[in-house]
Coordinates of C-alpha atoms in Angstrom, one line a residue:
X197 CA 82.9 -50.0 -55.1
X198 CA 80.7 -47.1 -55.9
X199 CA 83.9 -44.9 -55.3
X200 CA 85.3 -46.9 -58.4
X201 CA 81.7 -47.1 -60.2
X202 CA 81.7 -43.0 -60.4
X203 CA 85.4 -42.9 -61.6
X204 CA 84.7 -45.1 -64.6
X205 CA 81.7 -43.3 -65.2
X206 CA 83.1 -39.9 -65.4
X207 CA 85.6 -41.0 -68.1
X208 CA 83.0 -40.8 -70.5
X209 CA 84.6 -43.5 -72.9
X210 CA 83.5 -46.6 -71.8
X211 CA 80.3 -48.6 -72.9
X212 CA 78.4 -49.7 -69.7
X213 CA 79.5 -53.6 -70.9
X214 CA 82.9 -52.5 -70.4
X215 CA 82.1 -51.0 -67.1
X216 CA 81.0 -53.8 -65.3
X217 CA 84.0 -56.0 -67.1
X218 CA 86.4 -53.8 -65.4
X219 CA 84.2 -54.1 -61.9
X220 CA 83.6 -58.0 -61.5
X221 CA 85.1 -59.7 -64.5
X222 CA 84.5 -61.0 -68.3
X223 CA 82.1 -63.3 -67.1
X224 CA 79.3 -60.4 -66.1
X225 CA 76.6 -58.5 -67.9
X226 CA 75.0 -54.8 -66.9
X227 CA 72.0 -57.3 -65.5
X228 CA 74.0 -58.2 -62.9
X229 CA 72.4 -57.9 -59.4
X230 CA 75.0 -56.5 -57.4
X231 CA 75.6 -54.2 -60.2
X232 CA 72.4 -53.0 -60.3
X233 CA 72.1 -52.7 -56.9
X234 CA 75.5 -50.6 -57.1
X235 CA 74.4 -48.2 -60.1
X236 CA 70.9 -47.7 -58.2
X237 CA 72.8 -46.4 -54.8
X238 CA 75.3 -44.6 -57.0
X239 CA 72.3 -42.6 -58.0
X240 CA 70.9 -41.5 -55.1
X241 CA 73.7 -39.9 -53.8
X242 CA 74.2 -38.3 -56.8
X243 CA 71.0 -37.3 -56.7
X244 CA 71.2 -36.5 -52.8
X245 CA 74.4 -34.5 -53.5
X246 CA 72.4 -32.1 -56.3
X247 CA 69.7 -31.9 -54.0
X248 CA 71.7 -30.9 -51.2
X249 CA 73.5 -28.2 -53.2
X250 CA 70.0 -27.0 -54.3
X251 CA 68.9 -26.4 -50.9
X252 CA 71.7 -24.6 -50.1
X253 CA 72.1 -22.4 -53.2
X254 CA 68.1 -21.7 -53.4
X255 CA 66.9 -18.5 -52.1
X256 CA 64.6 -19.2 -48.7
X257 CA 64.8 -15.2 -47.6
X258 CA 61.4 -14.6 -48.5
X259 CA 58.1 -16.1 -48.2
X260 CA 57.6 -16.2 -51.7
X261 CA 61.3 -17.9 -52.3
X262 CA 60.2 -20.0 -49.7
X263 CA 56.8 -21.5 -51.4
X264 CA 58.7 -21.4 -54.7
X265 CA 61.8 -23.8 -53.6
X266 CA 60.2 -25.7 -50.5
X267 CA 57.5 -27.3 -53.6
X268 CA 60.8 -27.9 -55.5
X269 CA 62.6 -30.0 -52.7
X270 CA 59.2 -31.1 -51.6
X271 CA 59.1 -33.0 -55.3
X272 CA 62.4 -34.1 -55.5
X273 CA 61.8 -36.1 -52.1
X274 CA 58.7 -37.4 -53.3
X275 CA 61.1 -38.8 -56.0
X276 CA 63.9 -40.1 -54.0
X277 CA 60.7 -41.7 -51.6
X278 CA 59.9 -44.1 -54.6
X279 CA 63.4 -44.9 -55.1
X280 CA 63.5 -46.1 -51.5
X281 CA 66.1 -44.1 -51.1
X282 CA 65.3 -43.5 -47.7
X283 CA 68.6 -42.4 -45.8
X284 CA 68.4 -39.2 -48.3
X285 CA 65.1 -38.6 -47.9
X286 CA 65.8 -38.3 -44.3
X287 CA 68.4 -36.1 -44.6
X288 CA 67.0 -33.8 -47.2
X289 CA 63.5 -33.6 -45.5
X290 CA 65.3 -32.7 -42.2
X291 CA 67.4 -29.5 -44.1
X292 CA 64.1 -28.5 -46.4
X293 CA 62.1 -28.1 -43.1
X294 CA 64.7 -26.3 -41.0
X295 CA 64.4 -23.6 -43.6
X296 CA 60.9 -23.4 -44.7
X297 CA 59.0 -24.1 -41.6
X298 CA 59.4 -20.7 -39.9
X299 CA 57.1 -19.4 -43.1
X300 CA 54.3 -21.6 -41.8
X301 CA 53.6 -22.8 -45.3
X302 CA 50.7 -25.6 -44.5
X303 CA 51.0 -27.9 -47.7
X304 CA 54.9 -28.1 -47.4
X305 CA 55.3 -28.4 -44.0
X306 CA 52.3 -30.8 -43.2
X307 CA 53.6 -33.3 -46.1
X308 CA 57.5 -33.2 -44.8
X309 CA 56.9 -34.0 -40.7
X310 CA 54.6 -36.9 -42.3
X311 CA 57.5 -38.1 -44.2
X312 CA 59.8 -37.8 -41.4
X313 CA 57.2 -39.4 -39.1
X314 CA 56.7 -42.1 -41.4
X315 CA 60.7 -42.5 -41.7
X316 CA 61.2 -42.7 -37.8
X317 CA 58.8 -45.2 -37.7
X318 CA 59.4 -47.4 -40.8
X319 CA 63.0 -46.5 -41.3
X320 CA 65.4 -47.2 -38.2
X321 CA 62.5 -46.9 -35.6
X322 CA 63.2 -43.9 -33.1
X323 CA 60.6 -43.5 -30.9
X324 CA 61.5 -39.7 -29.7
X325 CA 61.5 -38.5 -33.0
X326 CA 58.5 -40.3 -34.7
X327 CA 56.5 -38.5 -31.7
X328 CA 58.2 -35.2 -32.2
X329 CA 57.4 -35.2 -35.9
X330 CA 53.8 -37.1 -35.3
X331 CA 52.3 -34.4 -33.2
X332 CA 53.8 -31.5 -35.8
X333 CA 52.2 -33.1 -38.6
X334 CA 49.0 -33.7 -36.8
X335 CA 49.1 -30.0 -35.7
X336 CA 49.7 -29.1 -39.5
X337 CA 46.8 -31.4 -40.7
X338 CA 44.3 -29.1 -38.4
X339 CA 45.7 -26.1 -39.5
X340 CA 44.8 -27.6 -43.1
X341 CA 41.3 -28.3 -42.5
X342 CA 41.0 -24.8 -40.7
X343 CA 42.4 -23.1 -44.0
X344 CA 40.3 -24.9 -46.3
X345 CA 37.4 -23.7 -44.1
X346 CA 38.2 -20.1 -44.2
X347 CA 39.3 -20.3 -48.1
X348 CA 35.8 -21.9 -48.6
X349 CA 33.8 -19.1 -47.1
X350 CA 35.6 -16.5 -48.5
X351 CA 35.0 -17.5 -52.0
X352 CA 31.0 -18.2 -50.8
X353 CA 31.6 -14.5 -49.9
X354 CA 33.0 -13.4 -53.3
X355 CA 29.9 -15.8 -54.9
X356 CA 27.4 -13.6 -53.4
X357 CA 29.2 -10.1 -54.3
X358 CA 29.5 -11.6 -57.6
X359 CA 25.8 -12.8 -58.3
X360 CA 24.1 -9.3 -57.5
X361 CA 21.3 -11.4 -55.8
X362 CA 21.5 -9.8 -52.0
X363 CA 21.6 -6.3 -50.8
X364 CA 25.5 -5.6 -49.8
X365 CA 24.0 -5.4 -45.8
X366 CA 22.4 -9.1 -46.6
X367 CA 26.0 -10.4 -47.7
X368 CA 27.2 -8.9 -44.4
X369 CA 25.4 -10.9 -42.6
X370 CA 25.8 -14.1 -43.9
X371 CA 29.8 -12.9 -43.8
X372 CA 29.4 -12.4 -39.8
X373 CA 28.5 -15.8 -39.8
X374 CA 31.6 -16.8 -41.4
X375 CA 33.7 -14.9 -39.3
X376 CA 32.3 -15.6 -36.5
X377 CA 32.5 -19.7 -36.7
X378 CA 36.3 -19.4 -37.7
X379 CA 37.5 -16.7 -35.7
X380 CA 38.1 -18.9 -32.6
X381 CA 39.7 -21.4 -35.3
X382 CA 42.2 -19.2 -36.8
X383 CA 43.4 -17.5 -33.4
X384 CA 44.9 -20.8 -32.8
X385 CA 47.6 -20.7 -35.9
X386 CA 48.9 -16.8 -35.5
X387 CA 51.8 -17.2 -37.6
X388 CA 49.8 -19.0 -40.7
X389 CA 50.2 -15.9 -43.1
X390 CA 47.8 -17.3 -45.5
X391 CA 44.9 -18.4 -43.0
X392 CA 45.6 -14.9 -41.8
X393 CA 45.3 -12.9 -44.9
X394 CA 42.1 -15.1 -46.1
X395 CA 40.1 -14.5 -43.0
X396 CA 40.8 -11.2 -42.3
X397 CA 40.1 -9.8 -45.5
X398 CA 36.9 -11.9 -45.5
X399 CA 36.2 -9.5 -42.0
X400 CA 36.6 -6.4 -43.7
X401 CA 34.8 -7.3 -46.3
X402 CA 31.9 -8.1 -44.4
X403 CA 31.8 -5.3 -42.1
X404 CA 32.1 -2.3 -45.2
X405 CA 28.9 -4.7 -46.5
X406 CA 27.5 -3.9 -43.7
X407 CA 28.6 -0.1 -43.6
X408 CA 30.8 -0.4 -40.2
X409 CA 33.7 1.6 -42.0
X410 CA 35.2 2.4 -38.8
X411 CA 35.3 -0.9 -37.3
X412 CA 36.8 -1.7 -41.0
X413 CA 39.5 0.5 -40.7
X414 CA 40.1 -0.9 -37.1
X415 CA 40.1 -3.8 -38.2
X416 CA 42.4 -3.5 -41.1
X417 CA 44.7 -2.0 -38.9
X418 CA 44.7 -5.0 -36.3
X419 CA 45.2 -7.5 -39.7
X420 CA 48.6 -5.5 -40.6
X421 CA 49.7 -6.1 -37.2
X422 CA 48.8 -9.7 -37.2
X423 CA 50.4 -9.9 -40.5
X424 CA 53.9 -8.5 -39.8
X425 CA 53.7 -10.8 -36.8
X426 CA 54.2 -14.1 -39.2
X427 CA 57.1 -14.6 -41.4
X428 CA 57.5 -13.4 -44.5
X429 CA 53.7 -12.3 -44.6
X430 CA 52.4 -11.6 -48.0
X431 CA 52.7 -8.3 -49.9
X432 CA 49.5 -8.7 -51.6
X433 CA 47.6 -9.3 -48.0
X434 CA 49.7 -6.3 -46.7
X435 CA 48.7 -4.2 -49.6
X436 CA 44.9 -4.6 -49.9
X437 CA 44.2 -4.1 -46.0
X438 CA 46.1 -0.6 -46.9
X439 CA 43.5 -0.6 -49.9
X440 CA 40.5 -1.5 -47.7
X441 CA 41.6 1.3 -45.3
X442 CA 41.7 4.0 -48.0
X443 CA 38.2 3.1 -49.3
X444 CA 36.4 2.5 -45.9
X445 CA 37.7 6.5 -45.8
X446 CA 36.2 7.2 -49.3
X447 CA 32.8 5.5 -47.7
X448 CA 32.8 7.5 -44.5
X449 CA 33.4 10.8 -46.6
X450 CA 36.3 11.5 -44.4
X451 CA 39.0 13.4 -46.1
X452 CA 41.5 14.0 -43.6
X453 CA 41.6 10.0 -42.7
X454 CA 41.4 9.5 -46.1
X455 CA 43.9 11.7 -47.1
X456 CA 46.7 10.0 -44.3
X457 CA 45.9 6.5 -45.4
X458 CA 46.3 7.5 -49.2
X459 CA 50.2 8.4 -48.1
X460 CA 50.4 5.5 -45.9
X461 CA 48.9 3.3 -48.6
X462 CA 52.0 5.1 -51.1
X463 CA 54.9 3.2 -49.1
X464 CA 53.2 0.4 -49.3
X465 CA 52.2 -0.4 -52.5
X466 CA 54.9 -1.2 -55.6
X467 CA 54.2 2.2 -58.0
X468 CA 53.0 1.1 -61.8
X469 CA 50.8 -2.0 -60.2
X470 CA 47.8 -2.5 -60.2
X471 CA 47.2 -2.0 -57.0
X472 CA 48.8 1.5 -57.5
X473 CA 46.2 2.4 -59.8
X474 CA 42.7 1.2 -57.2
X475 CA 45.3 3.8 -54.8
X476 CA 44.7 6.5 -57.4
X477 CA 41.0 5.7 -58.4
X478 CA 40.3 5.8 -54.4
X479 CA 42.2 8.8 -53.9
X480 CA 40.8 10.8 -57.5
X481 CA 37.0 9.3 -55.6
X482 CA 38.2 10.6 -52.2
X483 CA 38.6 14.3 -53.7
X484 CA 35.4 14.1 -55.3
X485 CA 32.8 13.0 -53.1
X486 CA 34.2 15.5 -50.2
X487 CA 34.2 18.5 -52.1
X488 CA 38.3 18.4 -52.4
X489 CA 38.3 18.7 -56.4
X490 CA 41.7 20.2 -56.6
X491 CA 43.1 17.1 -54.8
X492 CA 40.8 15.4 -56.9
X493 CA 42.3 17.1 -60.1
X494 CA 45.8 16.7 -58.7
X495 CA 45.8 13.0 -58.0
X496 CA 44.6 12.1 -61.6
X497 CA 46.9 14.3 -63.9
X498 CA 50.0 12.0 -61.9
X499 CA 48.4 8.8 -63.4
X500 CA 50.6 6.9 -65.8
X501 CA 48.3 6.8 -69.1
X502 CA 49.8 4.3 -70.9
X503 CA 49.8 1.7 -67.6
X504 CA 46.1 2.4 -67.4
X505 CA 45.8 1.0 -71.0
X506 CA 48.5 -1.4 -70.3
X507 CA 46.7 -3.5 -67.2
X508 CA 43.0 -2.6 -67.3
X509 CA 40.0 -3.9 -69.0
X510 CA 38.3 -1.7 -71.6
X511 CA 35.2 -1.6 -69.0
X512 CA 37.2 -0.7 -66.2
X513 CA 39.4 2.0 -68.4
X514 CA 35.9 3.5 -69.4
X515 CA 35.2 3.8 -65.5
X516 CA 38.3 6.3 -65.9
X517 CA 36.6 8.6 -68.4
X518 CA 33.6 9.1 -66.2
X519 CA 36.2 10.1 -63.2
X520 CA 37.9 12.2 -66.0
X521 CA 34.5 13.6 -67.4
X522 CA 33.3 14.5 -63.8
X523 CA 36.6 16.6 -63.4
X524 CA 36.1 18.0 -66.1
X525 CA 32.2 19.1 -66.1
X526 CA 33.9 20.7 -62.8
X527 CA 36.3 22.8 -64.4
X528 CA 33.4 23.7 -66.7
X529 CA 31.4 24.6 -64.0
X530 CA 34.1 26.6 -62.4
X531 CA 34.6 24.7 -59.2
X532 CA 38.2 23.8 -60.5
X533 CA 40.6 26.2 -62.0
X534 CA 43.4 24.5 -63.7
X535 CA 45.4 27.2 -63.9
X536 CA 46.4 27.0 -60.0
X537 CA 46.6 23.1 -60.1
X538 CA 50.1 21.2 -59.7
X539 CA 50.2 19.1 -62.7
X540 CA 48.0 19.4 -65.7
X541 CA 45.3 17.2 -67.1
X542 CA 45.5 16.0 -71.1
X543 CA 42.9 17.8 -73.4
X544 CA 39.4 15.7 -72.7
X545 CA 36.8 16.0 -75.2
X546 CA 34.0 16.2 -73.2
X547 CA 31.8 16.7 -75.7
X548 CA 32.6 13.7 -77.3
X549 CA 32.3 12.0 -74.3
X550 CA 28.8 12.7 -73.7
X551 CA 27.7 11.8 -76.9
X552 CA 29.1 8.9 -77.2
X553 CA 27.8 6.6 -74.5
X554 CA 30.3 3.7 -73.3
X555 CA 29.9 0.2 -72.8
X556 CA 28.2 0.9 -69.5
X557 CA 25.1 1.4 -71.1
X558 CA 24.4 -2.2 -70.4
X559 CA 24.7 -1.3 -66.8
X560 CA 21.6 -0.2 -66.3
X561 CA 21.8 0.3 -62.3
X562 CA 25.2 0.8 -62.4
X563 CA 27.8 3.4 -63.9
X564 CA 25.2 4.0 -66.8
X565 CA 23.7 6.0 -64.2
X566 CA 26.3 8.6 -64.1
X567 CA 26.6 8.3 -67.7
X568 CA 23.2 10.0 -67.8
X569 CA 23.7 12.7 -65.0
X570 CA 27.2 13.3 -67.2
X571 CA 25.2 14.1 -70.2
X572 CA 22.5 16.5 -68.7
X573 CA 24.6 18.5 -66.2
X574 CA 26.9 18.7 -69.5
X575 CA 23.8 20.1 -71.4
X576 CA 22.3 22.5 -68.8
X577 CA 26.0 24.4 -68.5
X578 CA 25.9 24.8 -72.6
X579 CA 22.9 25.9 -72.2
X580 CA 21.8 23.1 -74.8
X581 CA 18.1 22.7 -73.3
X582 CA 16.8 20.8 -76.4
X583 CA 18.9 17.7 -76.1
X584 CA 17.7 17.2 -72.6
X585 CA 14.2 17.7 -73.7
X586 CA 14.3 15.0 -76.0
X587 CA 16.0 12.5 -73.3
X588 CA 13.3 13.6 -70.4
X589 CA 11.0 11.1 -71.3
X590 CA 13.1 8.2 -71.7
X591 CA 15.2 9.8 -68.3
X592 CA 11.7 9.2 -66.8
X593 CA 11.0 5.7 -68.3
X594 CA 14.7 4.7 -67.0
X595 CA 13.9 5.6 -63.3
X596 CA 10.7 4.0 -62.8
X597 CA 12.0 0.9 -64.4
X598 CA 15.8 0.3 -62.9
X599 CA 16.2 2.7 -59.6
X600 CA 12.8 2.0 -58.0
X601 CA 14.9 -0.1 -54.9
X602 CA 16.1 1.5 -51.9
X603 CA 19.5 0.6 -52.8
X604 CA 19.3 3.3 -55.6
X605 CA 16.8 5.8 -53.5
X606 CA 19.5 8.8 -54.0
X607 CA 19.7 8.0 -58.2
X608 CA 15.9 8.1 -58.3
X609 CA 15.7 11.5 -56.4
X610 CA 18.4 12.8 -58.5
X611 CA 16.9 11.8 -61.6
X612 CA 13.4 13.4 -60.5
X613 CA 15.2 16.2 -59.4
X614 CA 16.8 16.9 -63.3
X615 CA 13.2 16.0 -64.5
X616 CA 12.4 19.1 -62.1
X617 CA 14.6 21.5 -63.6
X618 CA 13.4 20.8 -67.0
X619 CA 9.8 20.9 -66.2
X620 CA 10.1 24.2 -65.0
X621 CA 11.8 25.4 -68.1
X622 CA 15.1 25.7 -66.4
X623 CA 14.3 28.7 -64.7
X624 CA 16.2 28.6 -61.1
X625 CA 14.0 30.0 -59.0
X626 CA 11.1 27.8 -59.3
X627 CA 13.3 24.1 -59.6
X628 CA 14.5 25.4 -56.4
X629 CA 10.9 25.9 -55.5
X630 CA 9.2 22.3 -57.1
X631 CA 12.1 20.2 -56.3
X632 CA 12.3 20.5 -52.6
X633 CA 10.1 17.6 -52.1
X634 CA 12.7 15.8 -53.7
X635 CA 15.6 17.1 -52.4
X636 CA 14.4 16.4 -48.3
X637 CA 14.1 13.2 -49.2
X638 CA 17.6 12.6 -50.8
X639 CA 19.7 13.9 -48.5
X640 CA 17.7 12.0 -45.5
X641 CA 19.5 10.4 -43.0
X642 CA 18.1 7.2 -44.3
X643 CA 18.7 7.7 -48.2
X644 CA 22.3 8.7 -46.9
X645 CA 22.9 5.9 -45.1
X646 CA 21.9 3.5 -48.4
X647 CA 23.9 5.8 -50.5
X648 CA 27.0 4.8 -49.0
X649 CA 26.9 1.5 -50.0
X650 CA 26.5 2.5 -53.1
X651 CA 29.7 2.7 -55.0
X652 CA 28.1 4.4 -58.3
X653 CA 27.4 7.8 -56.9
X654 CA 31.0 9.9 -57.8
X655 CA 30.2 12.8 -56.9
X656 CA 28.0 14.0 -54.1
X657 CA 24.3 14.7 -55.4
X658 CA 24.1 17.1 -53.3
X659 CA 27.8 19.2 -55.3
X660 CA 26.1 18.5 -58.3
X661 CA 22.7 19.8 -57.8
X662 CA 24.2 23.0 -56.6
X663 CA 26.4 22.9 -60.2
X664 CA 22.9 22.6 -62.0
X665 CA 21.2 25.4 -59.7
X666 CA 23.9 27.7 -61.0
X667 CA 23.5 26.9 -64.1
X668 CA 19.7 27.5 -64.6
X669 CA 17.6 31.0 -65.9
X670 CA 17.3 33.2 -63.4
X671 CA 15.5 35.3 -65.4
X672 CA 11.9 34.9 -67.1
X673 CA 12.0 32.9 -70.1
X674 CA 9.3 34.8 -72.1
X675 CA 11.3 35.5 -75.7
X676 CA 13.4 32.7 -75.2
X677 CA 14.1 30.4 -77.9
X678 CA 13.7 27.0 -75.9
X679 CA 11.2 24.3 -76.8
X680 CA 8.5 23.9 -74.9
X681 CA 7.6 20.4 -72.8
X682 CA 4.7 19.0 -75.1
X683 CA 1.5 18.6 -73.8

């Protein structure tokens, strides 16, 4: 009967009246009972038979594929389920889970061994394989609760970052914490890729908070490993522990490591992304802050320009100019020479850079920092002492009022130290002289220790004191045309 049911159907010609006439007789109408009940099970195979070929023609070779197609199937069951079409379900369930389960995908795989438990015990009871699928979906329901535990206190992590309200050493802690309580949780589901990814990058957060950049990079390393061990493990996980390596090298001031994970990071990461361009920022930041400035140089003249405009902020674009204007005051200072560099930079008018301040200036213990430094260092090499003379006071004012915590101890002795220089008339010899005070006590073990965690000193105070020592008089200024500090 349903045989004949889909043959009349697919002529195409015949008003559903007609159909049942030629089924049962003149005397019945489409509300007939057993030819509803025929029309409904004519569906579900129907529906069963697209399904099928669905699972079969979908893509499952990737995790991604996987997630995509699993929800799909996962829906359509759902569907046939409130059709009671239950001998499908069955059958469809059993085929969706044979391919998807290997990915360890919780959602998918926790709601199909609940149907097929459900099916083996409502549904032709078989007691075998109601316990088989009973125990997997109980095992998938803790590995749920586990995730949502570790998702939870990672974004209580991001939170904190976020608010600005902690030191980075005080997030650390409460980040141990975290790790700590789930770590014997998540060991128990190895192959979850997503539990994986969330609490390991929640550990390496907490320990670069913390400044164990080391035990980061370890760290890192032992997450790629776990990673690669599951099935179809993400390429965004896999990408930013390769990220985190690179900048726990930035933090530690350690070019050689730095320099290896930068080319291990390269095979890794898709070129053009986003991710691509944190590489270059860490890698451009690498050069600086250990004195490499040709690598430095190097690494941002083989940025793609218009990909910079095409996928970042204005604010985080601007964060490019300062790298670019650093690079530059180094060519002006003569500590790059272009001329010997592979790859050339486009013409940057620092000039205009420096005089016209970015959106940072709301920053005030942040990037406007640098923003400041830019503009003086710029002024002592032209030799343009009166600009800075008419920003020392409100240079002072901005010290005493923002960079007073120990989090910005090396900003505040930098800024006293290009106070120094300009109470001294910019004469070398005695800055050098006044400023050594200063200069002890920013390049303390301590103050270098809290500069590391902070992420808005470019290039090492230390480089760029030396770039404003060279720069000074070293002669007597009697004669000079410079304007004098009022008294």
């Amino acid at each position: 009967m349903i045989g004949e049911l889909h043959t009349l159907v697919n002529k195409g010609d015949l008003t559903e009246e007609e159909v049942v006439e030629r089924l049962y007789g003149k005397d019945y109408t489409p509300s007939y009972p057993a030819y509803r009940a025929l029309k409904g099970r004519l569906r579900d195979l129907l529906t069963t038979a697209i399904m099928d070929d669905n699972v079969y023609s979908s893509n499952y070779r990737t995790y991604d594929s996987a997630l995509v197609n699993g929800y799909q199937q996962l829906n359509l069951i759902t569907l046939l389920m409130n059709r009671r079409a239950w001998q499908s379900v069955k059958y469809l369930a059993h085929l969706t889970l044979r391919r998807v389960q290997e990915y360890e995908i919780l959602p998918i795989n926790s709601r199909l061994t609940s149907i097929l438990a459900g099916l083996y015990l409502g549904v032709g009871f078989d007691e075998k394989q109601f316990l088989k699928y009973q125990e997997q979906s109980d095992y998938y329901a803790e590995a749920e609760q586990v995730l949502n535990k570790v998702t939870s206190y990672y974004r209580e992590m991001r939170r904190l970052i976020y608010a600005h309200k902690l030191l980075p050493n005080e997030i650390g802690s409460k980040v141990a914490e975290f790790v700590a309580e789930c770590e014997p949780l998540v060991v128990k589901y190895p192959k979850v890729s997503a539990m994986q990814a969330t609490f390991y990058i929640m550990k390496v957060h907490g320990l670069t908070l913390l400044g164990n950049y080391l035990e980061a990079i370890q760290t890192a390393n032992r997450a790629e490993t776990v990673l690669l061990g599951c099935k179809g493990a993400g390429y965004q996980s896999l990408s930013l522990m390769a990220l985190t390596r690179v900048e726990c090298s930035v933090k530690l001031r350690d070019f050689k490591e730095g320099y290896l994970q930068v080319k291990r990071a390269r095979t890794m990461i898709a070129e053009n992304s986003i991710n691509d361009l944190k590489l270059s920022e860490y890698a451009i930041t690498l050069g600086l802050q250990t004195g490499h400035f040709d690598y430095a140089y190097e690494q941002l003249a083989q940025v793609d320009r218009r990909a910079l405009d095409r996928m970042l902020k204005q604010q985080h674009v601007e964060y490019w100019l300062i790298l670019e204007a650093y690079i530059n005051i180094l060519v002006l200072a003569g500590k790059i020479d272009p001329e010997k560099m592979n790859g050339k930079l486009p013409d940057f008018k620092l000039y205009k850079f420096v005089n016209n301040v970015p959106s940072y200036s709301k920053d005030k213990q942040g990037m406007n920092v640098q923003i400041l430094i830019l503009q003086v260092i710029y002024f002592i090499i032209q030799k343009q002492y009166g600009k800075i003379i008419d920003r020392t006071d409100a240079l002072a004012r901005y010290g005493s009022r923002y960079l007073m915590n120990n989090e910005n101890l090396r900003n505040n002795c930098f800024f006293k130290l290009l106070l120094t220089a300009e109470k001294c008339n910019f004469h070398r010899a005695a800055t050098t002289r006044k400023s050594n005070k200063t200069y002890q006590k920013m390049t303390s073990p301590q103050a270098k220790l809290l500069g590391r965690a902070n992420s808005t000193e470019i290039v090492r105070y230390e480089t760029l004191w030396e770039v404003v020592l060279d720069n000074l008089e070293t002669t007597s200024t009697d004669g000079r045309k410079l304007r004098a500090r009022a008294k």
